[in-house]
Amino acid sequence: MLSAKLSEELNKQINEEIYSAYLYFSMAAYFHAENFSGFARWMEVQAMEELTHAKKFFDYIIERGGKVTLSAIEKPQGEWKSAIDAFEAAYAHEQHVTKRINHLMEIAIAEKDYATIAMLQWFVTEQVEEEATASGIVAKLKMVSGTNGIFYLDKELGTRTFEEHNH
Ligand code: FEO
């Protein structure tokens, strides 16, 4: 059985992950409006992955005999100054999510809840990838800033596909 504290924090994480999806869908909408369909596609896939993260927490709470309680999703930002600005915001958001996962892990460790520690380990690894990917795109955008290279980068990121079972 999950402790009341862990149950509350894991429920909060469902909200955080769905908010992440909301934020990335908002970024996708911004990129569509700016005619960067590749960046938009990348953000859509990112958003769909976030929903699978939310579902992992949803399933885990239920598996452990807990109760899922959903709360309101905050309205995300809708405009950014540039592609760099949006991807920098995505990177900053992933750093925030990493802090949340670490916070959950600290509680699970303090409570010696080994099952939750094992479940969270997947997210610890995932966050390393999430941060590396976002910061890598920011670096590439900075490299091509002010050149036609941005159109090639848009095309490259537009090839991203969603693979449900990998996330
Ligand atoms: Fe669910 Fe992007 O971390």
Coordinates of N, CA and C and ligand atoms in Angstrom, one line a residue:
M1 N 0.8 -1.2 0.0 CA 0.0 0.0 0.0 C 0.9 1.3 0.0
L2 N 0.5 2.2 -0.8 CA 1.2 3.5 -0.9 C 0.9 4.3 0.4
S3 N 1.9 5.0 0.9 CA 1.7 5.9 2.0 C 0.8 7.1 1.4
A4 N 0.1 7.8 2.3 CA -0.7 8.9 1.9 C 0.1 10.0 1.2
K5 N 1.3 10.2 1.7 CA 2.2 11.2 1.2 C 2.6 10.9 -0.3
L6 N 3.0 9.6 -0.4 CA 3.5 9.2 -1.8 C 2.3 9.2 -2.7
S7 N 1.1 8.7 -2.3 CA -0.1 8.7 -3.1 C -0.4 10.1 -3.6
E8 N -0.3 11.1 -2.7 CA -0.6 12.5 -3.1 C 0.4 13.0 -4.1
E9 N 1.7 12.7 -3.9 CA 2.7 13.2 -4.8 C 2.7 12.5 -6.1
L10 N 2.3 11.2 -6.1 CA 2.2 10.5 -7.4 C 1.0 11.0 -8.2
N11 N -0.1 11.3 -7.5 CA -1.2 11.9 -8.1 C -0.9 13.2 -8.7
K12 N -0.1 14.0 -8.0 CA 0.3 15.3 -8.5 C 1.1 15.1 -9.8
Q13 N 1.9 14.0 -9.8 CA 2.8 13.8 -11.0 C 1.9 13.5 -12.2
I14 N 0.8 12.9 -12.1 CA -0.1 12.7 -13.2 C -0.5 14.1 -13.8
N15 N -0.8 15.0 -12.9 CA -1.1 16.3 -13.4 C 0.1 17.0 -14.1
E16 N 1.3 16.8 -13.5 CA 2.5 17.4 -14.1 C 2.7 16.9 -15.5
E17 N 2.5 15.6 -15.7 CA 2.8 14.9 -17.0 C 1.7 15.4 -18.0
I18 N 0.5 15.5 -17.6 CA -0.5 15.9 -18.5 C -0.3 17.4 -18.8
Y19 N 0.1 18.2 -17.8 CA 0.4 19.6 -18.1 C 1.6 19.6 -19.1
S20 N 2.5 18.7 -19.0 CA 3.7 18.7 -19.9 C 3.1 18.5 -21.4
A21 N 2.2 17.5 -21.5 CA 1.6 17.3 -22.8 C 0.9 18.5 -23.3
Y22 N 0.2 19.2 -22.4 CA -0.6 20.4 -22.8 C 0.4 21.5 -23.3
L23 N 1.5 21.7 -22.5 CA 2.5 22.7 -22.9 C 3.1 22.3 -24.3
Y24 N 3.4 21.1 -24.5 CA 4.0 20.7 -25.8 C 3.0 20.8 -27.0
F25 N 1.7 20.5 -26.7 CA 0.7 20.7 -27.7 C 0.6 22.2 -28.0
S26 N 0.7 23.0 -27.0 CA 0.7 24.5 -27.2 C 1.8 24.9 -28.0
M27 N 3.0 24.4 -27.8 CA 4.2 24.7 -28.6 C 4.0 24.2 -30.0
A28 N 3.3 23.1 -30.2 CA 3.1 22.5 -31.5 C 2.1 23.5 -32.3
A29 N 1.1 24.0 -31.6 CA 0.2 24.9 -32.2 C 0.9 26.2 -32.6
Y30 N 1.8 26.7 -31.7 CA 2.6 27.9 -32.0 C 3.4 27.7 -33.3
F31 N 4.1 26.5 -33.4 CA 4.9 26.2 -34.5 C 4.1 26.1 -35.8
H32 N 2.9 25.5 -35.7 CA 2.0 25.4 -36.9 C 1.7 26.8 -37.4
A33 N 1.4 27.7 -36.4 CA 1.0 29.1 -36.8 C 2.2 29.8 -37.5
E34 N 3.4 29.3 -37.1 CA 4.7 30.0 -37.7 C 5.1 29.2 -38.9
N35 N 4.4 28.2 -39.4 CA 4.7 27.4 -40.6 C 6.0 26.6 -40.4
F36 N 6.3 26.2 -39.2 CA 7.4 25.3 -38.9 C 6.7 23.9 -38.6
S37 N 6.3 23.2 -39.7 CA 5.5 22.0 -39.5 C 6.3 20.9 -38.9
G38 N 7.6 20.9 -39.1 CA 8.5 19.8 -38.6 C 8.7 20.0 -37.0
F39 N 8.9 21.2 -36.6 CA 9.0 21.5 -35.2 C 7.7 21.2 -34.5
A40 N 6.6 21.5 -35.2 CA 5.2 21.2 -34.7 C 5.1 19.7 -34.5
R41 N 5.5 18.9 -35.5 CA 5.4 17.5 -35.4 C 6.2 16.9 -34.2
W42 N 7.4 17.5 -34.1 CA 8.2 17.0 -33.0 C 7.5 17.3 -31.6
M43 N 6.9 18.4 -31.5 CA 6.2 18.8 -30.3 C 5.0 17.9 -30.1
E44 N 4.3 17.6 -31.1 CA 3.1 16.7 -31.0 C 3.5 15.3 -30.5
V45 N 4.6 14.8 -31.0 CA 5.1 13.5 -30.6 C 5.5 13.6 -29.1
Q46 N 6.2 14.7 -28.8 CA 6.6 14.9 -27.4 C 5.4 14.9 -26.5
A47 N 4.3 15.6 -26.9 CA 3.1 15.7 -26.1 C 2.5 14.3 -25.9
M48 N 2.5 13.5 -27.0 CA 1.9 12.1 -26.9 C 2.7 11.3 -25.9
E49 N 4.0 11.4 -25.9 CA 4.9 10.7 -25.0 C 4.5 11.1 -23.6
E50 N 4.3 12.4 -23.4 CA 4.0 12.8 -22.0 C 2.7 12.2 -21.5
L51 N 1.7 12.0 -22.4 CA 0.5 11.3 -22.0 C 0.8 9.9 -21.6
T52 N 1.7 9.2 -22.2 CA 2.1 7.9 -21.8 C 2.8 7.9 -20.4
H53 N 3.5 9.0 -20.1 CA 4.1 9.1 -18.8 C 3.0 9.2 -17.7
A54 N 2.0 10.1 -18.1 CA 0.9 10.3 -17.1 C 0.2 8.9 -16.9
K55 N 0.0 8.1 -17.9 CA -0.6 6.8 -17.8 C 0.2 5.9 -17.0
K56 N 1.5 5.9 -17.0 CA 2.4 5.1 -16.2 C 2.1 5.4 -14.7
F57 N 2.0 6.6 -14.3 CA 1.7 7.0 -12.9 C 0.3 6.6 -12.6
F58 N -0.7 6.8 -13.5 CA -2.1 6.4 -13.3 C -2.1 4.9 -13.0
D59 N -1.5 4.1 -13.8 CA -1.6 2.6 -13.7 C -0.9 2.2 -12.4
Y60 N 0.2 2.8 -12.1 CA 1.0 2.4 -10.9 C 0.2 2.7 -9.6
I61 N -0.4 3.8 -9.5 CA -1.2 4.1 -8.3 C -2.3 3.1 -8.1
I62 N -2.9 2.7 -9.2 CA -4.0 1.7 -9.1 C -3.5 0.3 -8.7
E63 N -2.3 0.0 -9.4 CA -1.7 -1.3 -9.1 C -1.4 -1.5 -7.7
R64 N -1.0 -0.3 -7.0 CA -0.6 -0.4 -5.6 C -1.8 -0.2 -4.7
G65 N -3.0 -0.2 -5.2 CA -4.2 -0.1 -4.4 C -4.5 1.3 -4.0
G66 N -3.9 2.3 -4.7 CA -4.2 3.7 -4.4 C -5.4 4.2 -5.2
K67 N -5.7 5.4 -4.9 CA -6.9 6.0 -5.6 C -6.4 7.2 -6.4
V68 N -6.7 7.2 -7.7 CA -6.3 8.3 -8.6 C -7.4 9.4 -8.4
T69 N -6.8 10.6 -8.2 CA -7.7 11.8 -8.1 C -7.1 12.8 -9.1
L70 N -7.9 13.2 -10.0 CA -7.4 14.2 -11.0 C -7.8 15.6 -10.7
S71 N -6.9 16.5 -10.9 CA -7.1 17.9 -10.6 C -7.0 18.8 -11.9
A72 N -7.3 20.0 -11.8 CA -7.4 20.9 -13.0 C -6.0 21.1 -13.6
I73 N -6.0 21.1 -14.9 CA -4.7 21.3 -15.7 C -4.5 22.8 -15.9
E74 N -3.4 23.3 -15.5 CA -3.1 24.8 -15.7 C -3.1 25.1 -17.2
K75 N -3.5 26.3 -17.6 CA -3.4 26.8 -18.9 C -2.0 27.0 -19.3
P76 N -1.5 26.5 -20.4 CA -0.1 26.7 -20.8 C 0.1 28.0 -21.5
Q77 N 1.3 28.4 -21.6 CA 1.7 29.6 -22.4 C 1.4 29.3 -23.8
G78 N 1.0 30.3 -24.6 CA 0.6 30.1 -26.0 C 1.5 30.7 -27.1
E79 N 2.4 31.6 -26.7 CA 3.2 32.3 -27.6 C 4.7 32.3 -27.1
W80 N 5.6 32.2 -28.1 CA 7.0 32.3 -27.8 C 7.6 33.3 -28.8
K81 N 8.8 33.8 -28.5 CA 9.4 34.8 -29.3 C 10.0 34.2 -30.6
S82 N 10.5 33.0 -30.5 CA 11.2 32.3 -31.6 C 11.2 30.8 -31.4
A83 N 11.8 30.1 -32.3 CA 11.9 28.6 -32.2 C 12.9 28.4 -31.0
I84 N 14.0 29.2 -30.9 CA 14.9 29.0 -29.8 C 14.2 29.2 -28.5
D85 N 13.4 30.3 -28.4 CA 12.7 30.6 -27.2 C 11.8 29.4 -26.8
A86 N 11.1 28.8 -27.7 CA 10.2 27.7 -27.4 C 11.0 26.5 -26.9
F87 N 12.1 26.2 -27.6 CA 12.8 25.0 -27.2 C 13.6 25.2 -25.9
E88 N 14.0 26.5 -25.7 CA 14.7 26.7 -24.4 C 13.6 26.5 -23.3
A89 N 12.4 26.9 -23.6 CA 11.3 26.8 -22.6 C 11.1 25.3 -22.3
A90 N 11.1 24.5 -23.4 CA 10.9 23.0 -23.3 C 12.1 22.4 -22.5
Y91 N 13.3 22.9 -22.7 CA 14.4 22.4 -21.9 C 14.3 22.7 -20.4
A92 N 13.9 24.0 -20.2 CA 13.7 24.4 -18.8 C 12.6 23.6 -18.1
H93 N 11.5 23.3 -18.9 CA 10.4 22.5 -18.4 C 10.9 21.1 -18.0
E94 N 11.7 20.5 -18.9 CA 12.2 19.2 -18.6 C 13.1 19.2 -17.3
Q95 N 13.9 20.3 -17.1 CA 14.7 20.4 -15.9 C 13.7 20.4 -14.7
H96 N 12.6 21.1 -14.8 CA 11.6 21.1 -13.7 C 11.1 19.7 -13.5
V97 N 10.8 19.0 -14.5 CA 10.2 17.6 -14.4 C 11.3 16.7 -13.7
T98 N 12.5 16.9 -14.1 CA 13.6 16.1 -13.4 C 13.6 16.3 -11.9
K99 N 13.4 17.6 -11.5 CA 13.4 17.9 -10.1 C 12.2 17.2 -9.4
R100 N 11.1 17.2 -10.1 CA 9.9 16.5 -9.6 C 10.2 15.0 -9.4
I101 N 10.8 14.4 -10.4 CA 11.1 13.0 -10.3 C 12.0 12.7 -9.1
N102 N 13.0 13.6 -9.0 CA 14.0 13.4 -7.9 C 13.3 13.6 -6.6
H103 N 12.4 14.5 -6.5 CA 11.6 14.7 -5.3 C 10.8 13.5 -4.9
L104 N 10.2 12.9 -5.9 CA 9.4 11.6 -5.7 C 10.3 10.5 -5.2
M105 N 11.5 10.4 -5.8 CA 12.5 9.4 -5.5 C 13.0 9.6 -4.0
E106 N 13.2 10.8 -3.6 CA 13.6 11.1 -2.3 C 12.6 10.6 -1.3
I107 N 11.3 10.8 -1.6 CA 10.3 10.4 -0.6 C 10.2 8.9 -0.6
A108 N 10.3 8.2 -1.8 CA 10.2 6.8 -1.9 C 11.4 6.2 -1.1
I109 N 12.6 6.8 -1.2 CA 13.8 6.3 -0.5 C 13.6 6.4 1.0
A110 N 13.1 7.6 1.4 CA 12.9 7.9 2.8 C 11.9 6.9 3.4
E111 N 10.9 6.5 2.6 CA 9.9 5.5 3.1 C 10.3 4.1 2.9
K112 N 11.5 3.9 2.3 CA 11.9 2.5 1.9 C 10.8 1.8 1.1
D113 N 10.2 2.5 0.2 CA 9.2 1.9 -0.7 C 9.9 1.4 -2.0
Y114 N 10.4 0.2 -1.9 CA 11.3 -0.3 -3.0 C 10.6 -0.4 -4.3
A115 N 9.3 -0.7 -4.3 CA 8.5 -0.9 -5.6 C 8.4 0.5 -6.3
T116 N 8.2 1.5 -5.5 CA 8.1 2.9 -6.1 C 9.5 3.3 -6.6
I117 N 10.5 3.0 -5.8 CA 11.9 3.3 -6.2 C 12.2 2.7 -7.6
A118 N 11.8 1.4 -7.8 CA 12.0 0.7 -9.0 C 11.2 1.3 -10.2
M119 N 10.0 1.7 -9.9 CA 9.1 2.3 -10.9 C 9.7 3.7 -11.3
L120 N 10.2 4.5 -10.3 CA 10.7 5.8 -10.6 C 12.1 5.7 -11.4
Q121 N 12.8 4.6 -11.2 CA 14.1 4.5 -11.9 C 13.9 4.7 -13.4
W122 N 12.8 4.2 -14.0 CA 12.6 4.4 -15.4 C 12.5 5.9 -15.7
F123 N 11.9 6.6 -14.9 CA 11.8 8.1 -15.1 C 13.1 8.8 -14.9
V124 N 13.9 8.3 -14.0 CA 15.2 9.0 -13.8 C 16.0 8.9 -15.1
T125 N 16.0 7.7 -15.7 CA 16.7 7.4 -16.9 C 16.1 8.2 -18.1
E126 N 14.8 8.2 -18.1 CA 14.1 9.0 -19.2 C 14.4 10.4 -19.1
Q127 N 14.5 11.0 -17.9 CA 14.8 12.4 -17.8 C 16.2 12.8 -18.3
V128 N 17.1 11.9 -18.2 CA 18.5 12.1 -18.8 C 18.3 12.3 -20.3
E129 N 17.5 11.5 -20.9 CA 17.3 11.5 -22.3 C 16.5 12.8 -22.7
E130 N 15.5 13.1 -21.9 CA 14.6 14.2 -22.2 C 15.4 15.5 -22.2
E131 N 16.3 15.7 -21.2 CA 17.1 16.9 -21.1 C 18.1 17.0 -22.2
A132 N 18.8 15.9 -22.5 CA 19.8 15.9 -23.5 C 19.2 16.2 -24.9
T133 N 18.0 15.6 -25.1 CA 17.4 15.9 -26.4 C 17.0 17.4 -26.6
A134 N 16.4 17.9 -25.6 CA 15.9 19.3 -25.6 C 17.1 20.3 -25.7
S135 N 18.1 20.0 -24.9 CA 19.3 21.0 -24.9 C 20.0 20.8 -26.2
G136 N 20.0 19.6 -26.8 CA 20.7 19.4 -28.1 C 20.0 20.1 -29.2
I137 N 18.7 20.2 -29.2 CA 18.0 21.0 -30.2 C 18.2 22.5 -30.0
V138 N 18.3 22.9 -28.8 CA 18.6 24.4 -28.5 C 20.0 24.7 -29.1
A139 N 20.9 23.8 -28.9 CA 22.3 24.0 -29.4 C 22.3 24.1 -31.0
K140 N 21.5 23.2 -31.6 CA 21.5 23.2 -33.1 C 20.8 24.4 -33.6
L141 N 19.7 24.8 -32.9 CA 19.0 26.1 -33.3 C 19.9 27.3 -33.3
K142 N 20.7 27.3 -32.2 CA 21.7 28.4 -32.1 C 22.7 28.4 -33.2
M143 N 23.1 27.2 -33.6 CA 24.1 27.1 -34.7 C 23.6 27.6 -36.0
V144 N 22.3 27.3 -36.3 CA 21.7 27.7 -37.6 C 21.0 29.1 -37.5
S145 N 21.1 29.7 -36.4 CA 20.3 31.0 -36.2 C 20.7 32.0 -37.3
G146 N 19.6 32.5 -37.9 CA 19.8 33.5 -39.0 C 20.2 33.0 -40.3
T147 N 20.2 31.7 -40.5 CA 20.5 31.0 -41.8 C 19.4 30.2 -42.2
N148 N 19.5 29.7 -43.5 CA 18.5 28.8 -44.0 C 18.5 27.4 -43.3
G149 N 19.6 27.2 -42.6 CA 19.7 25.9 -41.9 C 18.5 25.6 -41.0
I150 N 17.8 26.6 -40.6 CA 16.6 26.4 -39.7 C 15.5 25.5 -40.5
F151 N 15.5 25.7 -41.8 CA 14.5 25.0 -42.6 C 14.9 23.5 -42.7
Y152 N 16.2 23.2 -42.7 CA 16.6 21.8 -42.8 C 16.4 21.2 -41.4
L153 N 16.6 21.9 -40.4 CA 16.4 21.4 -39.0 C 14.9 21.1 -38.8
D154 N 14.1 22.0 -39.3 CA 12.6 21.8 -39.2 C 12.2 20.5 -39.9
K155 N 12.8 20.3 -41.1 CA 12.5 19.0 -41.8 C 13.0 17.8 -41.0
E156 N 14.2 17.9 -40.5 CA 14.8 16.8 -39.7 C 13.9 16.4 -38.5
L157 N 13.5 17.4 -37.8 CA 12.7 17.2 -36.6 C 11.3 16.7 -36.9
G158 N 10.9 17.0 -38.1 CA 9.6 16.5 -38.6 C 9.5 15.1 -38.8
T159 N 10.6 14.4 -38.8 CA 10.6 12.9 -39.1 C 10.4 12.1 -37.8
R160 N 10.3 12.8 -36.7 CA 10.1 12.1 -35.4 C 8.8 11.3 -35.4
T161 N 8.9 10.0 -35.0 CA 7.7 9.2 -34.9 C 7.3 8.8 -33.5
F162 N 6.1 8.5 -33.2 CA 5.6 8.1 -31.9 C 5.6 6.6 -31.8
E163 N 6.3 6.1 -30.9 CA 6.3 4.6 -30.7 C 5.8 4.3 -29.3
E164 N 4.6 3.9 -29.3 CA 3.9 3.8 -28.0 C 4.6 2.9 -27.0
H165 N 5.2 1.8 -27.4 CA 5.7 0.8 -26.5 C 7.1 1.2 -26.0
N166 N 7.7 2.2 -26.5 CA 9.0 2.6 -26.0 C 9.0 3.6 -24.9
H167 N 7.7 4.1 -24.6 CA 7.7 5.2 -23.6 C 6.7 4.9 -22.5
Ligands
FEO1 FE1 7.4 13.3 -18.8 FE2 9.2 15.1 -20.6 O1 9.0 14.1 -19.0

